[in-house]
Amino acid sequence: MKHLSFILWLSVLFIGCSPSSETRPKDIIEINVPLHQEDNIIKLSTIIDSIDYVPLATDNEYLIGNVDKLIVTDDSFYIIDKDISFSIYCFNKKGKFIRKTGNRGASDKEYVSITDVNIYNEKIYIWDGSSRKLLIYKSNGDFIRSISSDYAAESIAILNDSQVAFYGDYKHNYKFEDKGRYPNLLTLDLDNRKIDTDLFYEESLSTSGITRLPNNISNNKYLIMPLNDTIYQILPSEVERKYVINYRHEFKKAQENYIKRLKTEKVTVDDAMAMAGESAQFPIFNVFFEGNNFSYFFYQMGYHIYFGFYYPQSQIYVEASANKKNPIENDIDGLARFLPYAVHKDFLYCVMEPSAILEHAEWIPASQKAKVNKLKSEDNPIIVAMKMKKQ
């Protein structure tokens, strides 16, 4: 049976913090986020133009166990299944299987685990955190090279053909300790192996009270950390503060108090999860994606879910919110559940299990029936492409 990462995205609460890098104030986009406590359900038709369903081809040779990460390019879907099939599958935009990249094993050309994957300039980069090894492949699946390292990281961003950024996620990389501080971000030059460090945190920080997000880096350049109100843009030459999120005063104060607690006492994972439940006093920033003319935000405060949409041309911010349910109501076809896994250009991409569609076959739009008429419950997931409206 296949399982999507729905629980990770909607139910698990994550904690994290880090000091800010500096940049010129004129470069920063400030967004005031209301985070209303009452439900504010938004109809899907107010933000989405159209919905298209793309069933992914199914075969035992490329059976998807879990969609841990979805990467969308101009002509392909890359499905990263980290823990069940341990595979990276490529499908075209019509759902036809193209290839699998890499294999699990112990050789220089193989990975033991898939910690993160990114794509840049027709190359696929696989970060194996268990072996601390970066593997690079051509887009056709041919192996190029592997690079061993001596540092721990959870996410990667490919800045150019010779620079890779690694997000450490509060892991003590002792080699780069500086006066009782450790870097959360390391940038490696693949040509000369020079390493630059940034976003330091104090050694005294209670990291047991900090757990990780599904994907800290989005669009191959933006970095978020759940207790930090800044969205960083990782560039080849520096790290810039791109967005600053302004919460209401009481939320910001509660967040600051928790950060102080992390610095002064031992906070366990259980303590952190308890504080993020019904009695949560501040939001956790879980997901950020940027499209051509919009940005998407996902926050969680206790069991209250917030989806935010920022439109830079009009500088409008729209917030949907609901307690213990999805704050977006699908009034277009009633079928697709709004829960984005990726953004590419003008589209948000969600993932659905076949069973969720088969249970409501009467809702399948006539224009989509030919695509799903042979769908079986054990088949691979369906990619749902939602085209955003301009505001």
Short mmCIF file of C-alpha atoms in Angstrom, two decimals:
data_model
loop_
_atom_site.label_atom_id
_atom_site.label_comp_id
_atom_site.label_asym_id
_atom_site.label_seq_id
_atom_site.Cartn_x
_atom_site.Cartn_y
_atom_site.Cartn_z
CA MET A 1 0.00 0.00 0.00
CA LYS A 2 1.26 3.47 -0.87
CA HIS A 3 1.21 6.33 1.61
CA LEU A 4 1.46 10.05 0.87
CA SER A 5 3.09 12.55 3.20
CA PHE A 6 -0.28 14.03 4.21
CA ILE A 7 0.35 13.52 7.93
CA LEU A 8 3.74 15.21 7.70
CA TRP A 9 2.20 18.25 6.08
CA LEU A 10 -0.92 18.70 8.16
CA SER A 11 -0.45 17.01 11.52
CA VAL A 12 3.19 17.08 12.60
CA LEU A 13 4.42 20.26 14.27
CA PHE A 14 8.00 21.37 13.86
CA ILE A 15 10.24 23.69 15.87
CA GLY A 16 13.40 25.58 14.83
CA CYS A 17 15.23 28.88 15.13
CA SER A 18 18.27 30.76 13.88
CA PRO A 19 19.70 34.26 13.86
CA SER A 20 19.27 36.35 10.73
CA SER A 21 21.76 37.23 8.01
CA GLU A 22 21.85 40.90 7.09
CA THR A 23 20.82 42.52 3.85
CA ARG A 24 19.76 45.99 2.73
CA PRO A 25 16.25 46.85 4.03
CA LYS A 26 15.09 47.92 0.56
CA ASP A 27 15.58 44.35 -0.67
CA ILE A 28 13.27 42.81 1.93
CA ILE A 29 9.59 42.12 1.25
CA GLU A 30 7.57 42.46 4.47
CA ILE A 31 4.26 40.62 4.70
CA ASN A 32 1.77 41.22 7.50
CA VAL A 33 0.16 37.90 8.38
CA PRO A 34 -3.06 38.22 10.46
CA LEU A 35 -3.42 34.54 11.51
CA HIS A 36 -7.07 34.92 12.47
CA GLN A 37 -8.31 32.51 15.14
CA GLU A 38 -11.74 32.06 13.54
CA ASP A 39 -12.29 29.92 10.45
CA ASN A 40 -11.94 31.69 7.13
CA ILE A 41 -12.75 29.12 4.43
CA ILE A 42 -11.76 30.17 0.91
CA LYS A 43 -13.37 28.71 -2.19
CA LEU A 44 -10.87 27.15 -4.57
CA SER A 45 -12.38 28.96 -7.56
CA THR A 46 -11.26 32.31 -6.14
CA ILE A 47 -7.58 31.40 -6.47
CA ILE A 48 -7.48 28.60 -9.08
CA ASP A 49 -8.31 28.85 -12.79
CA SER A 50 -8.33 25.15 -13.73
CA ILE A 51 -7.51 21.64 -12.47
CA ASP A 52 -5.81 18.90 -14.47
CA TYR A 53 -5.31 15.30 -13.31
CA VAL A 54 -2.24 13.33 -14.42
CA PRO A 55 -2.22 9.64 -13.37
CA LEU A 56 1.34 8.33 -13.15
CA ALA A 57 1.99 5.10 -15.03
CA THR A 58 2.15 2.00 -12.84
CA ASP A 59 4.45 -1.02 -13.03
CA ASN A 60 6.20 -3.17 -10.43
CA GLU A 61 9.53 -1.77 -11.65
CA TYR A 62 8.54 1.77 -10.67
CA LEU A 63 5.91 1.36 -7.98
CA ILE A 64 5.85 4.43 -5.72
CA GLY A 65 5.65 3.76 -2.00
CA ASN A 66 5.55 7.34 -0.72
CA VAL A 67 5.86 10.82 -2.20
CA ASP A 68 8.37 12.47 0.11
CA LYS A 69 9.23 15.21 -2.36
CA LEU A 70 7.93 16.30 -5.75
CA ILE A 71 10.12 18.29 -8.16
CA VAL A 72 8.47 19.74 -11.26
CA THR A 73 10.40 20.94 -14.32
CA ASP A 74 9.18 22.22 -17.68
CA ASP A 75 8.70 18.70 -19.04
CA SER A 76 8.94 16.26 -16.11
CA PHE A 77 7.74 15.17 -12.69
CA TYR A 78 10.41 13.79 -10.34
CA ILE A 79 9.03 11.64 -7.52
CA ILE A 80 11.37 11.15 -4.55
CA ASP A 81 10.46 8.13 -2.40
CA LYS A 82 13.02 8.17 0.41
CA ASP A 83 11.99 5.34 2.70
CA ILE A 84 9.90 2.70 0.90
CA SER A 85 11.22 2.15 -2.63
CA PHE A 86 14.34 4.29 -1.94
CA SER A 87 14.04 5.63 -5.47
CA ILE A 88 13.93 8.70 -7.67
CA TYR A 89 11.48 8.28 -10.54
CA CYS A 90 11.02 10.56 -13.54
CA PHE A 91 7.71 10.80 -15.44
CA ASN A 92 6.81 13.11 -18.30
CA LYS A 93 3.99 15.64 -18.01
CA LYS A 94 1.51 13.07 -19.38
CA GLY A 95 2.42 10.57 -16.63
CA LYS A 96 4.54 8.24 -18.77
CA PHE A 97 7.46 6.67 -16.92
CA ILE A 98 10.82 7.87 -18.26
CA ARG A 99 13.56 6.55 -15.99
CA LYS A 100 14.86 5.85 -12.52
CA THR A 101 17.96 7.77 -11.40
CA GLY A 102 20.60 6.01 -9.32
CA ASN A 103 20.41 2.88 -7.20
CA ARG A 104 20.73 1.96 -3.57
CA GLY A 105 24.04 0.33 -2.67
CA ALA A 106 27.54 0.81 -1.29
CA SER A 107 29.54 1.78 -4.39
CA ASP A 108 30.63 5.32 -5.28
CA LYS A 109 27.83 5.45 -7.85
CA GLU A 110 25.13 4.42 -5.35
CA TYR A 111 23.41 5.90 -2.31
CA VAL A 112 22.65 4.28 1.04
CA SER A 113 19.84 6.73 1.77
CA ILE A 114 18.12 9.61 0.01
CA THR A 115 18.20 12.66 2.27
CA ASP A 116 17.45 15.30 -0.35
CA VAL A 117 17.35 15.75 -4.12
CA ASN A 118 17.57 18.82 -6.33
CA ILE A 119 17.82 19.49 -10.05
CA TYR A 120 19.88 22.16 -11.78
CA ASN A 121 20.99 22.70 -15.37
CA GLU A 122 20.04 19.22 -16.64
CA LYS A 123 21.74 17.50 -13.69
CA ILE A 124 20.27 15.58 -10.76
CA TYR A 125 21.93 15.97 -7.36
CA ILE A 126 21.31 13.35 -4.66
CA TRP A 127 22.43 14.03 -1.10
CA ASP A 128 23.04 10.85 0.91
CA GLY A 129 23.13 12.05 4.52
CA SER A 130 23.93 8.59 5.88
CA SER A 131 27.12 8.30 3.85
CA ARG A 132 27.65 12.08 3.73
CA LYS A 133 28.02 11.86 -0.02
CA LEU A 134 26.75 13.99 -2.91
CA LEU A 135 26.02 12.10 -6.13
CA ILE A 136 25.60 13.89 -9.46
CA TYR A 137 23.86 12.42 -12.51
CA LYS A 138 22.95 13.67 -15.96
CA SER A 139 19.25 14.12 -16.65
CA ASN A 140 19.35 10.91 -18.74
CA GLY A 141 20.44 9.00 -15.63
CA ASP A 142 24.15 8.66 -16.48
CA PHE A 143 26.42 8.93 -13.46
CA ILE A 144 28.84 11.90 -13.42
CA ARG A 145 30.62 11.79 -10.06
CA SER A 146 30.27 11.57 -6.29
CA ILE A 147 31.76 13.88 -3.66
CA SER A 148 32.38 12.76 -0.08
CA SER A 149 32.07 15.20 2.82
CA ASP A 150 32.64 15.35 6.56
CA TYR A 151 29.57 17.34 7.59
CA ALA A 152 25.92 16.59 8.34
CA ALA A 153 23.03 18.17 6.43
CA GLU A 154 19.32 17.64 5.74
CA SER A 155 18.66 19.79 2.64
CA ILE A 156 20.62 21.00 -0.36
CA ALA A 157 20.39 23.85 -2.89
CA ILE A 158 22.32 23.85 -6.16
CA LEU A 159 23.46 27.45 -6.67
CA ASN A 160 25.36 26.94 -9.93
CA ASP A 161 27.44 24.24 -11.63
CA SER A 162 30.18 24.53 -9.00
CA GLN A 163 28.42 25.59 -5.77
CA VAL A 164 26.13 23.60 -3.47
CA ALA A 165 24.55 24.85 -0.24
CA PHE A 166 23.87 22.44 2.64
CA TYR A 167 21.37 23.16 5.42
CA GLY A 168 22.52 21.48 8.65
CA ASP A 169 19.24 21.62 10.60
CA TYR A 170 20.91 22.28 13.97
CA LYS A 171 23.36 19.42 13.72
CA HIS A 172 26.68 20.15 15.43
CA ASN A 173 29.26 20.19 12.65
CA TYR A 174 32.21 20.32 15.04
CA LYS A 175 34.78 21.02 12.34
CA PHE A 176 33.16 24.41 11.73
CA GLU A 177 32.62 25.43 15.36
CA ASP A 178 33.39 29.12 15.95
CA LYS A 179 33.52 30.44 19.53
CA GLY A 180 30.75 28.17 20.76
CA ARG A 181 28.61 28.58 17.65
CA TYR A 182 27.78 26.19 14.82
CA PRO A 183 26.69 27.04 11.26
CA ASN A 184 23.30 25.97 9.95
CA LEU A 185 24.35 26.69 6.38
CA LEU A 186 27.48 25.59 4.53
CA THR A 187 28.29 26.43 0.92
CA LEU A 188 30.72 24.12 -0.88
CA ASP A 189 32.68 25.00 -4.01
CA LEU A 190 32.87 21.72 -5.92
CA ASP A 191 35.98 22.80 -7.83
CA ASN A 192 38.31 23.91 -5.04
CA ARG A 193 36.41 22.36 -2.06
CA LYS A 194 36.34 25.72 -0.27
CA ILE A 195 33.54 25.95 2.32
CA ASP A 196 31.76 29.10 3.51
CA THR A 197 29.56 29.10 6.63
CA ASP A 198 26.53 31.18 7.68
CA LEU A 199 23.41 31.28 9.90
CA PHE A 200 25.14 30.34 13.15
CA TYR A 201 23.40 29.17 16.32
CA GLU A 202 24.70 29.00 19.89
CA GLU A 203 26.04 25.72 21.25
CA SER A 204 23.85 26.21 24.33
CA LEU A 205 20.66 25.98 22.24
CA SER A 206 18.52 23.00 23.29
CA THR A 207 18.39 21.28 19.91
CA SER A 208 16.36 18.39 21.34
CA GLY A 209 13.43 20.82 21.25
CA ILE A 210 13.97 21.40 17.52
CA THR A 211 12.76 18.94 14.89
CA ARG A 212 12.91 19.26 11.13
CA LEU A 213 10.50 20.22 8.37
CA PRO A 214 9.75 17.93 5.42
CA ASN A 215 11.72 20.24 3.11
CA ASN A 216 13.50 23.35 4.36
CA ILE A 217 14.68 24.45 0.92
CA SER A 218 12.22 25.24 -1.89
CA ASN A 219 12.60 26.46 -5.47
CA ASN A 220 16.25 25.38 -5.13
CA LYS A 221 17.06 28.67 -3.39
CA TYR A 222 14.69 29.61 -0.54
CA LEU A 223 15.37 28.49 3.03
CA ILE A 224 12.83 28.49 5.86
CA MET A 225 13.19 27.53 9.52
CA PRO A 226 10.04 27.10 11.59
CA LEU A 227 10.89 29.45 14.47
CA ASN A 228 12.36 32.09 12.20
CA ASP A 229 10.13 34.70 10.59
CA THR A 230 12.61 35.23 7.74
CA ILE A 231 12.67 33.50 4.37
CA TYR A 232 16.26 33.45 3.15
CA GLN A 233 17.41 33.45 -0.45
CA ILE A 234 20.63 31.47 -0.90
CA LEU A 235 22.82 33.05 -3.58
CA PRO A 236 26.28 32.02 -4.83
CA SER A 237 27.90 35.00 -3.12
CA GLU A 238 25.74 35.51 -0.01
CA VAL A 239 22.59 34.68 1.94
CA GLU A 240 19.92 37.38 1.79
CA ARG A 241 16.76 37.97 3.77
CA LYS A 242 14.13 37.89 1.02
CA TYR A 243 10.86 37.95 2.99
CA VAL A 244 10.07 38.92 6.58
CA ILE A 245 6.78 37.69 8.03
CA ASN A 246 5.16 40.00 10.59
CA TYR A 247 2.91 38.23 13.10
CA ARG A 248 0.70 39.93 15.66
CA HIS A 249 2.52 41.15 18.78
CA GLU A 250 1.24 38.41 21.10
CA PHE A 251 2.38 35.65 18.73
CA LYS A 252 5.79 37.21 18.23
CA LYS A 253 6.27 37.65 21.98
CA ALA A 254 5.35 34.02 22.70
CA GLN A 255 7.76 32.88 20.00
CA GLU A 256 10.57 34.98 21.48
CA ASN A 257 9.91 33.52 24.93
CA TYR A 258 10.18 29.98 23.58
CA ILE A 259 13.48 30.78 21.88
CA LYS A 260 14.77 32.13 25.21
CA ARG A 261 13.70 28.89 26.85
CA LEU A 262 15.63 26.88 24.24
CA LYS A 263 18.72 28.89 25.14
CA THR A 264 18.43 28.47 28.91
CA GLU A 265 17.00 25.02 29.63
CA LYS A 266 16.73 21.49 28.27
CA VAL A 267 13.62 21.14 26.10
CA THR A 268 12.70 17.62 25.04
CA VAL A 269 10.92 16.59 21.86
CA ASP A 270 7.88 15.67 23.96
CA ASP A 271 7.91 19.12 25.56
CA ALA A 272 8.08 20.77 22.16
CA MET A 273 5.23 18.67 20.75
CA ALA A 274 3.07 19.37 23.82
CA MET A 275 3.60 23.12 23.46
CA ALA A 276 2.64 22.94 19.79
CA GLY A 277 -0.68 21.19 20.46
CA GLU A 278 -3.99 22.68 21.59
CA SER A 279 -2.19 25.20 23.83
CA ALA A 280 0.09 26.53 21.08
CA GLN A 281 0.77 30.24 21.50
CA PHE A 282 2.57 30.99 18.25
CA PRO A 283 2.57 29.69 14.66
CA ILE A 284 5.00 27.25 13.07
CA PHE A 285 6.08 28.09 9.52
CA ASN A 286 6.05 24.78 7.63
CA VAL A 287 6.13 25.38 3.87
CA PHE A 288 7.00 28.13 1.38
CA PHE A 289 6.86 28.00 -2.42
CA GLU A 290 7.26 30.77 -4.98
CA GLY A 291 5.60 30.77 -8.41
CA ASN A 292 5.69 33.23 -11.29
CA ASN A 293 3.16 35.68 -9.87
CA PHE A 294 2.45 34.37 -6.39
CA SER A 295 3.95 32.88 -3.24
CA TYR A 296 2.36 30.15 -1.11
CA PHE A 297 2.69 29.84 2.69
CA PHE A 298 1.60 27.09 5.06
CA TYR A 299 1.49 27.77 8.81
CA GLN A 300 0.16 25.77 11.71
CA MET A 301 -0.74 26.93 15.21
CA GLY A 302 -1.85 24.02 17.31
CA TYR A 303 -4.50 22.33 15.18
CA HIS A 304 -5.35 25.50 13.31
CA ILE A 305 -4.26 25.40 9.66
CA TYR A 306 -3.34 28.50 7.65
CA PHE A 307 -2.73 28.73 3.90
CA GLY A 308 -1.47 32.10 2.69
CA PHE A 309 -1.10 33.54 -0.82
CA TYR A 310 0.96 36.62 -1.59
CA TYR A 311 0.71 38.37 -4.96
CA PRO A 312 3.76 40.64 -5.44
CA GLN A 313 2.37 42.69 -8.33
CA SER A 314 -0.68 43.83 -6.34
CA GLN A 315 1.00 43.33 -2.92
CA ILE A 316 -2.13 41.49 -1.77
CA TYR A 317 -1.97 38.78 0.91
CA VAL A 318 -4.90 36.33 1.15
CA GLU A 319 -5.29 34.02 4.15
CA ALA A 320 -7.40 30.88 4.49
CA SER A 321 -7.73 29.36 7.97
CA ALA A 322 -9.58 26.53 9.69
CA ASN A 323 -9.38 24.41 12.81
CA LYS A 324 -8.65 20.69 12.25
CA LYS A 325 -9.65 20.79 8.58
CA ASN A 326 -8.53 22.04 5.20
CA PRO A 327 -9.29 25.77 4.87
CA ILE A 328 -9.69 25.55 1.07
CA GLU A 329 -13.10 24.33 -0.18
CA ASN A 330 -13.01 22.76 -3.63
CA ASP A 331 -16.04 24.27 -5.36
CA ILE A 332 -14.63 23.56 -8.84
CA ASP A 333 -15.09 19.78 -8.98
CA GLY A 334 -15.24 18.71 -5.31
CA LEU A 335 -12.61 16.08 -5.99
CA ALA A 336 -9.08 17.41 -5.57
CA ARG A 337 -7.80 18.14 -2.09
CA PHE A 338 -5.74 21.32 -1.85
CA LEU A 339 -2.37 20.41 -0.35
CA PRO A 340 0.56 21.56 -2.55
CA TYR A 341 3.73 19.48 -2.80
CA ALA A 342 5.41 21.74 -5.36
CA VAL A 343 5.08 24.93 -7.37
CA HIS A 344 6.34 25.52 -10.91
CA LYS A 345 5.67 28.73 -12.81
CA ASP A 346 1.87 29.35 -12.73
CA PHE A 347 0.92 25.99 -11.22
CA LEU A 348 0.53 24.44 -7.79
CA TYR A 349 0.95 20.66 -7.76
CA CYS A 350 -0.86 18.35 -5.35
CA VAL A 351 -0.78 14.55 -5.04
CA MET A 352 -3.76 12.19 -4.67
CA GLU A 353 -4.09 8.47 -4.06
CA PRO A 354 -6.23 6.62 -6.66
CA SER A 355 -8.60 5.46 -3.91
CA ALA A 356 -9.50 9.08 -3.12
CA ILE A 357 -10.65 9.52 -6.71
CA LEU A 358 -12.34 6.13 -7.08
CA GLU A 359 -14.41 6.74 -3.94
CA HIS A 360 -15.96 9.76 -5.64
CA ALA A 361 -16.04 8.66 -9.27
CA GLU A 362 -19.25 10.64 -9.82
CA TRP A 363 -17.28 13.86 -9.23
CA ILE A 364 -14.72 13.22 -11.96
CA PRO A 365 -15.08 16.03 -14.54
CA ALA A 366 -16.07 14.87 -18.01
CA SER A 367 -12.89 16.37 -19.44
CA GLN A 368 -10.79 14.16 -17.15
CA LYS A 369 -12.66 10.83 -17.30
CA ALA A 370 -10.65 9.41 -20.20
CA LYS A 371 -7.48 9.79 -18.11
CA VAL A 372 -8.75 7.92 -15.07
CA ASN A 373 -11.25 5.40 -16.47
CA LYS A 374 -8.79 2.50 -16.00
CA LEU A 375 -7.51 3.65 -12.62
CA LYS A 376 -7.06 1.00 -9.89
CA SER A 377 -6.71 1.58 -6.17
CA GLU A 378 -3.22 0.02 -6.10
CA ASP A 379 -1.91 2.25 -8.89
CA ASN A 380 0.66 5.00 -8.53
CA PRO A 381 -0.55 8.42 -7.32
CA ILE A 382 -2.16 11.10 -9.45
CA ILE A 383 -0.51 14.48 -9.89
CA VAL A 384 -3.04 17.31 -9.65
CA ALA A 385 -1.99 20.48 -11.48
CA MET A 386 -3.83 23.62 -10.36
CA LYS A 387 -3.32 26.78 -12.39
CA MET A 388 -3.30 29.90 -10.24
CA LYS A 389 -5.35 32.97 -11.05
CA LYS A 390 -3.68 36.37 -11.17
CA GLN A 391 -4.85 38.81 -8.51
#
